[in-house]
Tab-separated table of C-alpha atoms in Angstrom:
chain	number	residue	atom	x	y	z
A	17	UNK	CA	85.043	26.119	199.417
A	18	UNK	CA	85.284	23.264	197.445
A	19	UNK	CA	87.966	22.583	194.412
A	20	UNK	CA	90.322	25.108	196.105
A	21	UNK	CA	92.501	23.187	197.447
A	22	UNK	CA	92.728	20.933	194.385
A	23	UNK	CA	93.955	24.575	192.477
A	24	UNK	CA	96.149	26.082	194.922
A	25	UNK	CA	97.841	22.269	194.705
A	26	UNK	CA	98.403	21.930	191.022
A	27	UNK	CA	101.198	23.296	189.743
A	28	UNK	CA	101.025	25.960	187.511
A	29	UNK	CA	101.852	25.309	183.503
A	30	UNK	CA	105.482	26.502	181.953
A	31	UNK	CA	105.003	26.773	178.276
A	32	UNK	CA	108.392	27.371	176.551
A	33	UNK	CA	108.345	28.385	173.025
A	34	UNK	CA	111.313	27.463	170.572
A	35	UNK	CA	114.524	26.664	172.213
A	36	UNK	CA	115.819	27.295	175.844
A	37	UNK	CA	117.708	30.529	175.659
A	38	UNK	CA	115.740	31.969	173.069
A	39	UNK	CA	113.331	34.204	174.675
A	40	UNK	CA	115.636	36.455	175.504
A	41	UNK	CA	116.237	37.353	171.892
A	42	UNK	CA	112.391	36.976	171.220
A	43	UNK	CA	111.961	39.142	174.532
A	44	UNK	CA	114.303	41.635	173.340
A	45	UNK	CA	112.706	41.951	169.491
A	46	UNK	CA	109.628	42.172	170.761
A	47	UNK	CA	110.184	45.003	173.450
A	48	UNK	CA	112.108	46.742	170.755
A	49	UNK	CA	109.015	46.591	168.562
A	50	UNK	CA	106.146	47.352	170.816
A	51	UNK	CA	108.264	50.339	171.509
A	52	UNK	CA	109.130	51.173	167.522
A	53	UNK	CA	105.447	51.105	166.964
A	54	UNK	CA	104.350	53.061	170.032
A	55	UNK	CA	106.237	55.992	169.620
A	56	UNK	CA	106.212	56.135	165.611
A	57	UNK	CA	102.261	56.639	166.594
A	58	UNK	CA	103.361	60.067	168.706
A	59	UNK	CA	105.674	61.401	166.125
A	60	UNK	CA	105.362	64.856	167.560
A	61	UNK	CA	107.420	63.333	170.592
A	62	UNK	CA	109.904	61.848	168.035
A	63	UNK	CA	110.140	65.571	166.017
A	64	UNK	CA	110.437	67.605	168.868
A	65	UNK	CA	114.013	66.966	169.862
A	66	UNK	CA	114.922	66.972	166.077
A	67	UNK	CA	112.938	71.070	165.757
A	68	UNK	CA	114.812	71.306	169.596
A	69	UNK	CA	118.169	71.229	167.499
A	70	UNK	CA	117.330	73.024	164.403
A	71	UNK	CA	115.837	75.860	167.253
A	72	UNK	CA	118.945	76.001	169.430
A	73	UNK	CA	121.566	76.185	166.312
A	74	UNK	CA	119.678	79.115	164.758
A	75	UNK	CA	120.129	80.862	168.289
A	76	UNK	CA	123.445	81.019	168.292
A	77	UNK	CA	124.365	82.950	165.230
A	78	UNK	CA	122.016	84.931	166.314
A	79	UNK	CA	123.151	85.719	169.568
A	80	UNK	CA	126.816	85.262	168.719
A	81	UNK	CA	127.348	86.965	164.593
A	82	UNK	CA	126.398	85.595	161.528
A	83	UNK	CA	130.260	85.777	160.464
A	84	UNK	CA	131.324	82.785	158.751
A	85	UNK	CA	134.387	82.544	159.697
A	86	UNK	CA	133.600	83.182	163.811
A	87	UNK	CA	130.875	80.266	162.935
A	88	UNK	CA	132.646	77.841	161.379
A	89	UNK	CA	135.563	77.906	164.213
A	90	UNK	CA	132.978	77.109	166.902
A	91	UNK	CA	130.449	74.937	165.115
A	92	UNK	CA	131.947	71.445	166.429
A	93	UNK	CA	131.270	72.192	169.591
A	94	UNK	CA	128.225	73.924	168.904
A	95	UNK	CA	126.749	71.083	167.231
A	96	UNK	CA	127.491	68.736	169.466
A	97	UNK	CA	126.070	70.628	172.299
A	98	UNK	CA	122.828	71.081	170.655
A	99	UNK	CA	122.278	67.380	169.645
A	100	UNK	CA	123.347	66.671	173.383
A	101	UNK	CA	120.990	68.930	174.725
A	102	UNK	CA	118.486	67.637	172.108
A	103	UNK	CA	119.102	64.204	173.344
A	104	UNK	CA	118.998	64.908	177.033
A	105	UNK	CA	115.431	66.467	176.485
A	106	UNK	CA	113.582	63.243	174.960
A	107	UNK	CA	115.091	61.117	177.691
A	108	UNK	CA	112.694	62.487	180.229
A	109	UNK	CA	109.704	60.387	178.586
A	110	UNK	CA	111.779	57.301	177.987
A	111	UNK	CA	110.226	55.897	180.528
A	112	UNK	CA	107.964	58.180	181.739
A	113	UNK	CA	104.928	56.557	180.157
A	114	UNK	CA	105.361	52.723	180.449
A	115	UNK	CA	106.171	54.028	184.464
A	116	UNK	CA	102.500	55.654	184.690
A	117	UNK	CA	100.166	53.179	182.633
A	118	UNK	CA	101.851	50.118	184.369
A	119	UNK	CA	103.779	48.400	181.961
A	120	UNK	CA	107.310	48.657	183.592
A	121	UNK	CA	105.796	46.823	186.282
A	122	UNK	CA	105.006	43.884	183.901
A	123	UNK	CA	108.969	44.488	182.109
A	124	UNK	CA	110.083	43.425	185.734
A	125	UNK	CA	108.163	40.819	186.211
A	126	UNK	CA	108.644	39.457	182.915
A	127	UNK	CA	111.522	36.246	183.523
A	128	UNK	CA	113.785	37.558	180.806
A	129	UNK	CA	116.462	40.067	183.133
A	130	UNK	CA	115.688	43.656	183.033
A	131	UNK	CA	118.811	44.681	181.687
A	132	UNK	CA	117.871	43.107	177.876
A	133	UNK	CA	114.719	45.134	178.321
A	134	UNK	CA	115.964	47.997	179.522
A	135	UNK	CA	118.539	47.703	176.603
A	136	UNK	CA	115.715	47.410	173.789
A	137	UNK	CA	114.039	50.643	175.386
A	138	UNK	CA	117.220	52.629	175.174
A	139	UNK	CA	117.888	51.230	171.702
A	140	UNK	CA	114.852	52.626	170.438
A	141	UNK	CA	115.103	56.025	172.646
A	142	UNK	CA	118.467	56.130	170.307
A	143	UNK	CA	117.153	55.043	166.667
A	144	UNK	CA	114.630	57.376	167.082
A	145	UNK	CA	116.284	60.319	168.654
A	146	UNK	CA	120.421	59.767	168.022
A	147	UNK	CA	120.361	58.704	164.642
A	148	UNK	CA	117.776	61.324	163.145
A	149	UNK	CA	120.016	63.931	164.898
A	150	UNK	CA	122.974	62.493	163.455
A	151	UNK	CA	121.563	62.165	160.173
A	152	UNK	CA	120.277	65.913	160.869
A	153	UNK	CA	123.377	67.692	161.931
A	154	UNK	CA	125.108	67.839	158.284
A	155	UNK	CA	122.007	70.137	157.432
A	156	UNK	CA	122.566	72.510	160.221
A	157	UNK	CA	126.394	72.178	159.789
A	158	UNK	CA	126.239	73.785	156.560
A	159	UNK	CA	123.808	76.571	158.170
A	160	UNK	CA	127.050	77.210	160.351
A	161	UNK	CA	129.498	77.413	157.579
A	162	UNK	CA	130.864	73.996	158.576
A	163	UNK	CA	134.125	73.258	156.756
A	164	UNK	CA	133.264	70.907	153.613
A	165	UNK	CA	134.907	67.538	154.290
A	166	UNK	CA	134.183	67.486	158.101
A	167	UNK	CA	130.488	66.274	157.250
A	168	UNK	CA	130.731	62.950	157.494
A	169	UNK	CA	132.974	62.737	160.624
A	170	UNK	CA	130.045	64.565	162.116
A	171	UNK	CA	127.581	62.394	161.226
A	172	UNK	CA	129.325	59.609	162.405
A	173	UNK	CA	130.730	60.753	165.240
A	174	UNK	CA	127.432	61.720	166.393
A	175	UNK	CA	125.815	58.022	165.513
A	176	UNK	CA	128.295	56.864	167.588
A	177	UNK	CA	128.361	59.114	170.113
A	178	UNK	CA	124.684	59.363	170.473
A	179	UNK	CA	124.094	55.495	171.737
A	180	UNK	CA	126.313	56.173	174.292
A	181	UNK	CA	124.639	59.652	175.336
A	182	UNK	CA	121.354	57.011	175.249
A	183	UNK	CA	122.722	54.657	177.147
A	184	UNK	CA	123.978	56.616	180.290
A	185	UNK	CA	121.312	59.286	179.980
A	186	UNK	CA	118.711	56.536	180.612
A	187	UNK	CA	120.742	55.489	183.859
A	188	UNK	CA	119.503	59.158	184.996
A	189	UNK	CA	115.693	59.015	183.552
A	190	UNK	CA	115.597	55.486	185.245
A	191	UNK	CA	116.777	56.731	188.766
A	192	UNK	CA	113.957	59.972	188.313
A	193	UNK	CA	111.022	57.878	186.806
A	194	UNK	CA	109.281	57.903	190.146
A	195	UNK	CA	109.819	61.340	191.186
A	196	UNK	CA	107.413	63.765	189.909
A	197	UNK	CA	109.612	66.453	188.985
A	198	UNK	CA	112.663	64.654	187.913
A	199	UNK	CA	113.487	66.297	184.382
A	200	UNK	CA	116.061	69.206	185.844
A	201	UNK	CA	117.730	66.569	188.273
A	202	UNK	CA	117.530	64.216	185.314
A	203	UNK	CA	119.944	67.325	183.408
A	204	UNK	CA	122.069	67.502	186.889
A	205	UNK	CA	122.438	63.939	187.086
A	206	UNK	CA	123.174	63.474	183.546
A	207	UNK	CA	125.410	66.193	182.525
A	208	UNK	CA	128.437	66.012	184.203
A	209	UNK	CA	128.901	62.144	182.893
A	210	UNK	CA	128.498	62.788	178.913
A	211	UNK	CA	131.488	65.061	179.261
A	212	UNK	CA	133.900	62.266	177.824
A	213	UNK	CA	131.356	61.408	175.055
A	214	UNK	CA	131.321	65.868	174.023
A	215	UNK	CA	135.106	65.527	174.064
A	216	UNK	CA	135.655	62.890	171.863
A	217	UNK	CA	132.805	63.046	169.528
A	218	UNK	CA	133.519	67.500	168.808
A	219	UNK	CA	137.368	66.544	169.232
A	220	UNK	CA	136.322	64.019	165.778
A	221	UNK	CA	134.811	66.628	164.125
A	222	UNK	CA	137.746	69.504	164.700
A	223	UNK	CA	140.200	67.009	163.976
A	224	UNK	CA	138.358	66.407	160.842
A	225	UNK	CA	138.614	70.162	160.247
A	226	UNK	CA	141.425	70.706	160.372
A	227	UNK	CA	143.111	67.536	158.401
A	228	UNK	CA	144.211	65.179	161.386
A	229	UNK	CA	143.308	61.597	161.838
A	230	UNK	CA	140.278	60.820	162.882
A	231	UNK	CA	139.688	57.645	163.305
A	232	UNK	CA	141.238	58.119	167.214
A	233	UNK	CA	138.269	59.849	167.911
A	234	UNK	CA	136.119	57.343	166.439
A	235	UNK	CA	137.793	54.372	167.975
A	236	UNK	CA	137.552	56.539	171.651
A	237	UNK	CA	133.791	56.961	170.550
A	238	UNK	CA	133.776	53.127	170.019
A	239	UNK	CA	135.430	52.451	173.148
A	240	UNK	CA	133.084	54.327	175.238
A	241	UNK	CA	129.643	53.091	173.531
A	242	UNK	CA	131.409	49.265	174.278
A	243	UNK	CA	131.356	50.429	178.287
A	244	UNK	CA	128.208	51.664	177.856
A	245	UNK	CA	126.871	48.906	176.544
A	246	UNK	CA	128.411	46.288	178.514
A	247	UNK	CA	127.469	48.382	182.205
A	248	UNK	CA	125.064	50.531	181.745
A	249	UNK	CA	122.308	48.465	181.370
A	250	UNK	CA	123.153	46.172	184.858
A	251	UNK	CA	122.694	50.186	186.511
A	252	UNK	CA	119.330	50.946	184.377
A	253	UNK	CA	117.910	47.828	185.766
A	254	UNK	CA	118.974	48.579	188.831
A	255	UNK	CA	117.927	52.018	189.274
A	256	UNK	CA	114.314	50.814	187.398
A	257	UNK	CA	113.917	48.255	190.870
A	258	UNK	CA	114.471	51.297	193.195
A	259	UNK	CA	111.976	54.008	190.851
A	260	UNK	CA	109.472	51.070	191.469
A	261	UNK	CA	109.696	50.219	194.579
A	262	UNK	CA	110.180	53.549	196.008
B	18	UNK	CA	136.579	39.858	207.742
B	19	UNK	CA	132.441	38.422	207.743
B	20	UNK	CA	132.933	39.036	211.453
B	21	UNK	CA	133.584	42.305	210.939
B	22	UNK	CA	130.470	42.786	208.184
B	23	UNK	CA	128.326	40.860	210.728
B	24	UNK	CA	129.280	43.319	213.380
B	25	UNK	CA	129.025	46.599	211.350
B	26	UNK	CA	124.669	45.361	210.588
B	27	UNK	CA	124.242	46.603	214.399
B	28	UNK	CA	124.105	50.390	214.318
B	29	UNK	CA	124.675	49.923	218.488
B	30	UNK	CA	128.250	48.234	218.370
B	31	UNK	CA	129.084	50.495	215.562
B	32	UNK	CA	127.890	53.489	217.991
B	33	UNK	CA	129.554	51.957	221.066
B	34	UNK	CA	132.854	51.494	219.196
B	35	UNK	CA	133.172	54.769	217.103
B	36	UNK	CA	132.820	56.395	220.402
B	37	UNK	CA	136.391	55.361	221.465
B	38	UNK	CA	137.512	55.490	218.166
B	39	UNK	CA	136.419	59.397	217.808
B	40	UNK	CA	138.707	61.470	220.151
B	41	UNK	CA	141.910	59.796	218.520
B	42	UNK	CA	141.249	60.929	215.552
B	43	UNK	CA	139.945	64.309	216.559
B	44	UNK	CA	143.418	64.882	218.080
B	45	UNK	CA	145.281	63.581	215.219
B	46	UNK	CA	143.083	65.981	213.099
B	47	UNK	CA	143.872	68.879	215.005
B	48	UNK	CA	147.505	68.178	216.175
B	49	UNK	CA	148.613	67.266	212.741
B	50	UNK	CA	146.590	70.422	210.945
B	51	UNK	CA	148.009	72.811	213.702
B	52	UNK	CA	151.814	71.496	213.084
B	53	UNK	CA	151.068	71.351	209.524
B	54	UNK	CA	149.975	74.789	209.158
B	55	UNK	CA	152.075	76.847	211.140
B	56	UNK	CA	155.898	75.010	209.530
B	57	UNK	CA	153.823	75.431	206.158
B	58	UNK	CA	152.689	78.660	206.636
B	59	UNK	CA	155.131	80.366	208.976
B	60	UNK	CA	158.667	77.885	208.180
B	61	UNK	CA	158.707	76.499	205.061
B	62	UNK	CA	161.297	78.567	202.278
B	63	UNK	CA	159.212	80.951	200.112
B	64	UNK	CA	159.038	79.015	197.100
B	65	UNK	CA	161.978	81.070	194.541
B	66	UNK	CA	159.348	81.647	191.276
B	67	UNK	CA	155.666	81.914	193.531
B	68	UNK	CA	157.413	83.192	196.539
B	69	UNK	CA	155.135	82.658	199.687
B	70	UNK	CA	151.941	82.571	197.564
B	71	UNK	CA	152.571	79.203	196.917
B	72	UNK	CA	151.543	78.173	200.337
B	73	UNK	CA	148.478	77.707	199.470
B	74	UNK	CA	149.287	74.616	198.434
B	75	UNK	CA	148.948	73.364	202.053
B	76	UNK	CA	145.434	73.755	202.158
B	77	UNK	CA	144.760	73.274	197.908
B	78	UNK	CA	146.787	69.669	197.828
B	79	UNK	CA	144.819	68.289	200.600
B	80	UNK	CA	141.294	69.162	199.631
B	81	UNK	CA	141.645	68.285	196.208
B	82	UNK	CA	143.002	64.430	197.541
B	83	UNK	CA	140.624	64.402	199.908
B	84	UNK	CA	137.967	65.624	197.424
B	85	UNK	CA	138.538	63.101	194.985
B	86	UNK	CA	138.839	60.419	198.004
B	87	UNK	CA	135.623	61.053	199.569
B	88	UNK	CA	133.869	60.105	196.737
B	89	UNK	CA	136.175	56.442	196.549
B	90	UNK	CA	135.175	56.410	199.754
B	91	UNK	CA	131.373	56.785	199.441
B	92	UNK	CA	131.517	54.992	196.408
B	93	UNK	CA	132.574	51.921	198.190
B	94	UNK	CA	130.329	52.264	200.757
B	95	UNK	CA	127.393	52.459	198.244
B	96	UNK	CA	128.677	49.332	197.294
B	97	UNK	CA	129.159	47.398	200.607
B	98	UNK	CA	125.482	49.019	201.468
B	99	UNK	CA	123.760	47.176	197.900
B	100	UNK	CA	125.341	44.450	198.401
B	101	UNK	CA	125.410	43.659	202.288
B	102	UNK	CA	122.107	45.936	202.667
B	103	UNK	CA	124.514	46.954	205.696
B	104	UNK	CA	122.658	50.399	206.854
B	105	UNK	CA	125.877	51.907	208.541
B	106	UNK	CA	127.518	52.097	205.393
B	107	UNK	CA	124.467	54.451	203.808
B	108	UNK	CA	124.326	56.673	206.500
B	109	UNK	CA	128.187	56.901	206.174
B	110	UNK	CA	128.107	57.674	201.978
B	111	UNK	CA	125.399	60.309	203.293
B	112	UNK	CA	127.435	62.076	205.436
B	113	UNK	CA	129.964	62.071	203.361
B	114	UNK	CA	129.100	63.417	200.252
B	115	UNK	CA	127.967	67.226	201.724
B	116	UNK	CA	132.012	67.051	203.238
B	117	UNK	CA	133.152	65.831	200.506
B	118	UNK	CA	131.367	68.596	198.315
B	119	UNK	CA	132.507	71.041	200.498
B	120	UNK	CA	136.313	70.135	199.828
B	121	UNK	CA	135.920	69.846	196.132
B	122	UNK	CA	134.963	73.264	196.670
B	123	UNK	CA	137.891	74.620	198.599
B	124	UNK	CA	140.364	72.996	196.279
B	125	UNK	CA	138.220	75.299	193.410
B	126	UNK	CA	138.764	78.682	195.657
B	127	UNK	CA	141.659	77.683	196.397
B	128	UNK	CA	142.890	76.993	193.285
B	129	UNK	CA	141.047	80.010	191.310
B	130	UNK	CA	143.018	82.379	194.501
B	131	UNK	CA	146.259	80.935	193.740
B	132	UNK	CA	145.318	81.561	189.926
B	133	UNK	CA	144.951	85.192	190.399
B	134	UNK	CA	149.265	85.477	191.426
B	135	UNK	CA	150.314	82.559	189.021
B	136	UNK	CA	148.403	83.332	185.608
B	137	UNK	CA	147.206	86.467	186.235
B	138	UNK	CA	143.412	85.520	186.508
B	139	UNK	CA	141.022	83.464	188.498
B	140	UNK	CA	139.503	80.668	186.462
B	141	UNK	CA	141.706	78.779	183.666
B	142	UNK	CA	140.441	76.002	182.040
B	143	UNK	CA	143.050	74.319	182.817
B	144	UNK	CA	142.667	70.143	183.071
B	145	UNK	CA	142.833	70.085	186.564
B	146	UNK	CA	140.350	72.651	187.399
B	147	UNK	CA	138.023	71.152	184.513
B	148	UNK	CA	138.021	67.835	186.356
B	149	UNK	CA	137.260	69.183	189.884
B	150	UNK	CA	134.274	71.234	188.831
B	151	UNK	CA	133.371	68.340	186.777
B	152	UNK	CA	133.555	66.279	190.197
B	153	UNK	CA	131.380	69.335	192.363
B	154	UNK	CA	128.851	68.370	189.526
B	155	UNK	CA	129.196	65.093	190.735
B	156	UNK	CA	129.050	65.971	194.119
B	157	UNK	CA	125.926	67.832	193.811
B	158	UNK	CA	123.835	65.110	191.747
B	159	UNK	CA	124.258	62.673	194.751
B	160	UNK	CA	123.085	65.109	196.845
B	161	UNK	CA	120.306	65.998	194.988
B	162	UNK	CA	119.099	63.039	193.846
B	163	UNK	CA	119.303	61.827	198.001
B	164	UNK	CA	116.777	64.879	198.441
B	165	UNK	CA	114.595	64.635	195.815
B	166	UNK	CA	112.808	61.251	197.423
B	167	UNK	CA	110.440	61.213	199.665
B	168	UNK	CA	111.212	57.319	201.047
B	169	UNK	CA	114.550	57.075	202.426
B	170	UNK	CA	115.133	53.285	201.806
B	171	UNK	CA	114.474	55.100	197.805
B	172	UNK	CA	116.886	57.690	198.391
B	173	UNK	CA	119.680	55.312	199.799
B	174	UNK	CA	119.716	52.768	196.822
B	175	UNK	CA	119.046	55.731	194.354
B	176	UNK	CA	122.578	57.480	195.791
B	177	UNK	CA	123.941	54.264	195.874
B	178	UNK	CA	123.720	53.745	192.125
B	179	UNK	CA	124.345	57.090	191.608
B	180	UNK	CA	127.759	57.089	193.172
B	181	UNK	CA	128.977	53.965	192.146
B	182	UNK	CA	128.093	55.089	188.078
B	183	UNK	CA	130.249	58.374	189.279
B	184	UNK	CA	133.142	56.295	190.308
B	185	UNK	CA	133.324	54.630	187.653
B	186	UNK	CA	133.226	57.687	185.260
B	187	UNK	CA	135.691	59.601	187.486
B	188	UNK	CA	138.908	57.777	185.499
B	189	UNK	CA	137.021	58.034	182.215
B	190	UNK	CA	136.299	61.900	183.051
B	191	UNK	CA	139.567	62.547	184.363
B	192	UNK	CA	141.377	61.402	181.201
B	193	UNK	CA	139.369	62.963	178.259
B	194	UNK	CA	139.357	66.105	180.216
B	195	UNK	CA	143.145	65.548	180.757
B	196	UNK	CA	143.900	64.869	176.827
B	197	UNK	CA	141.037	68.038	175.645
B	198	UNK	CA	143.717	70.079	177.486
B	199	UNK	CA	146.431	68.928	175.867
B	200	UNK	CA	144.707	69.499	172.143
B	201	UNK	CA	143.555	73.000	173.719
B	202	UNK	CA	146.563	74.255	175.305
B	203	UNK	CA	146.621	77.906	175.459
B	204	UNK	CA	149.793	78.325	177.043
B	205	UNK	CA	152.201	76.210	179.016
B	206	UNK	CA	152.234	76.882	182.795
B	207	UNK	CA	154.371	74.311	184.985
B	208	UNK	CA	152.919	75.418	188.555
B	209	UNK	CA	157.194	74.982	189.906
B	210	UNK	CA	158.709	71.767	190.835
B	211	UNK	CA	155.500	69.603	192.455
B	212	UNK	CA	158.140	66.449	191.887
B	213	UNK	CA	161.730	68.107	192.902
B	214	UNK	CA	159.855	70.081	195.670
B	215	UNK	CA	162.805	70.377	198.894
B	216	UNK	CA	161.559	67.910	201.700
B	217	UNK	CA	161.303	71.061	204.155
B	218	UNK	CA	158.075	72.319	202.102
B	219	UNK	CA	157.187	68.942	201.416
B	220	UNK	CA	157.210	67.232	204.921
B	221	UNK	CA	154.406	69.858	206.074
B	222	UNK	CA	152.239	69.332	202.802
B	223	UNK	CA	152.155	65.918	203.701
B	224	UNK	CA	150.997	66.608	207.529
B	225	UNK	CA	148.750	68.657	205.757
B	226	UNK	CA	147.338	65.710	203.917
B	227	UNK	CA	147.430	63.146	207.029
B	228	UNK	CA	145.982	66.186	209.141
B	229	UNK	CA	143.297	66.208	206.472
B	230	UNK	CA	142.306	62.214	206.620
B	231	UNK	CA	141.911	62.487	209.614
B	232	UNK	CA	139.387	65.347	210.013
B	233	UNK	CA	137.433	63.867	207.514
B	234	UNK	CA	137.448	60.431	209.445
B	235	UNK	CA	136.658	61.967	212.675
B	236	UNK	CA	133.862	63.968	211.160
B	237	UNK	CA	132.452	61.320	209.472
B	238	UNK	CA	132.632	59.136	212.936
B	239	UNK	CA	130.628	61.583	214.469
B	240	UNK	CA	127.971	62.920	212.006
B	241	UNK	CA	127.429	58.990	211.115
B	242	UNK	CA	126.788	58.848	214.905
B	243	UNK	CA	123.996	61.400	215.129
B	244	UNK	CA	122.537	60.259	211.672
B	245	UNK	CA	122.473	56.779	213.540
B	246	UNK	CA	120.713	58.189	216.140
B	247	UNK	CA	117.955	60.243	214.179
B	248	UNK	CA	117.269	56.536	212.282
B	249	UNK	CA	117.484	54.785	215.304
B	250	UNK	CA	115.423	57.367	217.331
B	251	UNK	CA	112.548	54.432	218.074
B	252	UNK	CA	114.516	51.953	218.792
B	253	UNK	CA	114.700	50.240	222.778
B	254	UNK	CA	118.249	51.260	222.976
B	255	UNK	CA	118.667	54.657	221.931
B	256	UNK	CA	115.445	55.359	224.206
B	257	UNK	CA	117.414	54.087	226.577
B	258	UNK	CA	120.566	56.253	226.097
B	259	UNK	CA	118.191	59.054	226.127
B	260	UNK	CA	117.498	58.489	229.473
B	261	UNK	CA	113.593	57.878	228.170
B	262	UNK	CA	111.226	55.025	230.218
B	263	UNK	CA	111.683	51.822	227.438
């Protein structure tokens, strides 16, 4: 066929926009914005974990006792466990839609590192799940007769801790996205890894109630987040590659 | 080092060399466990506080050692598999996981049995028991993930990633659980004199630990050999081995 040869030999022009290395930030923000817009158009999906959180918290006084003193004693742990489960519930859909419609493969093909793009997706998950849960937790804390003075710590510890939860959970979500029934497996993989965050998160609220210093707990939560922030995106990227190729 | 790694790439080489190594490890395991258990159960002096019930230590401690070491060696195998694409390493990791889970269960169960005379209860949220329980969940996650994939290659790589994520988390989990326990410590129980254990109690324990390790190596070699045959069943050398015409 005439002209084919010339087409094959011709170099494909590569166009760089902006300064070299600027592509990273552009790709990060583009992914972040795209995912935010997509999720905000499906509001019910964003609301579901919050409603789940509220319902689970309602179950405990019904199942245990409406006695405020008893509830106050277990409230920090209850709030943290319920928030953790609510965040876990929404993890399964983190990469699912992108996997189904093939846009995950396009993310893999971009010249930008996949870890960075995955980090953007996790950031969206935290912004629309972890952060709202943290903001909502004090309201549910009132319902569980959480002692005064610990509400701020509850919100801050949940905001910090849920970021780690999103990062660690995304590894499990990336590993199971290719499986048709990955949901239960996902919780089996991820929950044991959540335990340190739960210990220090609930510990911070507990310490606030007893009037101890909470900074140590929050600092460790921050340290866990820093570690997860560095290592988790690499594991997420590796897992996504496995799920796409498998 | 490189020569060794390159040799590991050949399943046939490993199959031959392990055939020569295997009997030594089986013999060592048999002798050490026999000597250790007879010495520990019959001849070692009874503990001045716990009496004869302390003899559970001769099963409990080696199993607990092995439970942790197997996870680490599984993660190292997984790393070698991911970095150098050595299939033997993945086969070994796959064979180690159920053994590790079994050892963790033995450690937990013997700990529970030991708890009856020592603490007066089967289960105690003791720091060591709790981290062992979490370790069991981590093992179960790795096994379940490997079983969930239909493609063996994806299963291997996914399980490898999870094993590496797990091994990074094990020390974090362990220290946070220790910290959690000291905070919530219900009462002080010290298992008497682990550090000040007299030589005639300590020596059989050491023999048992070495025996358990030999058993682990021998069993892993044996199971890896059969896994090689299963995965390489269509290769010429395996068919020749089986006496089939090439």
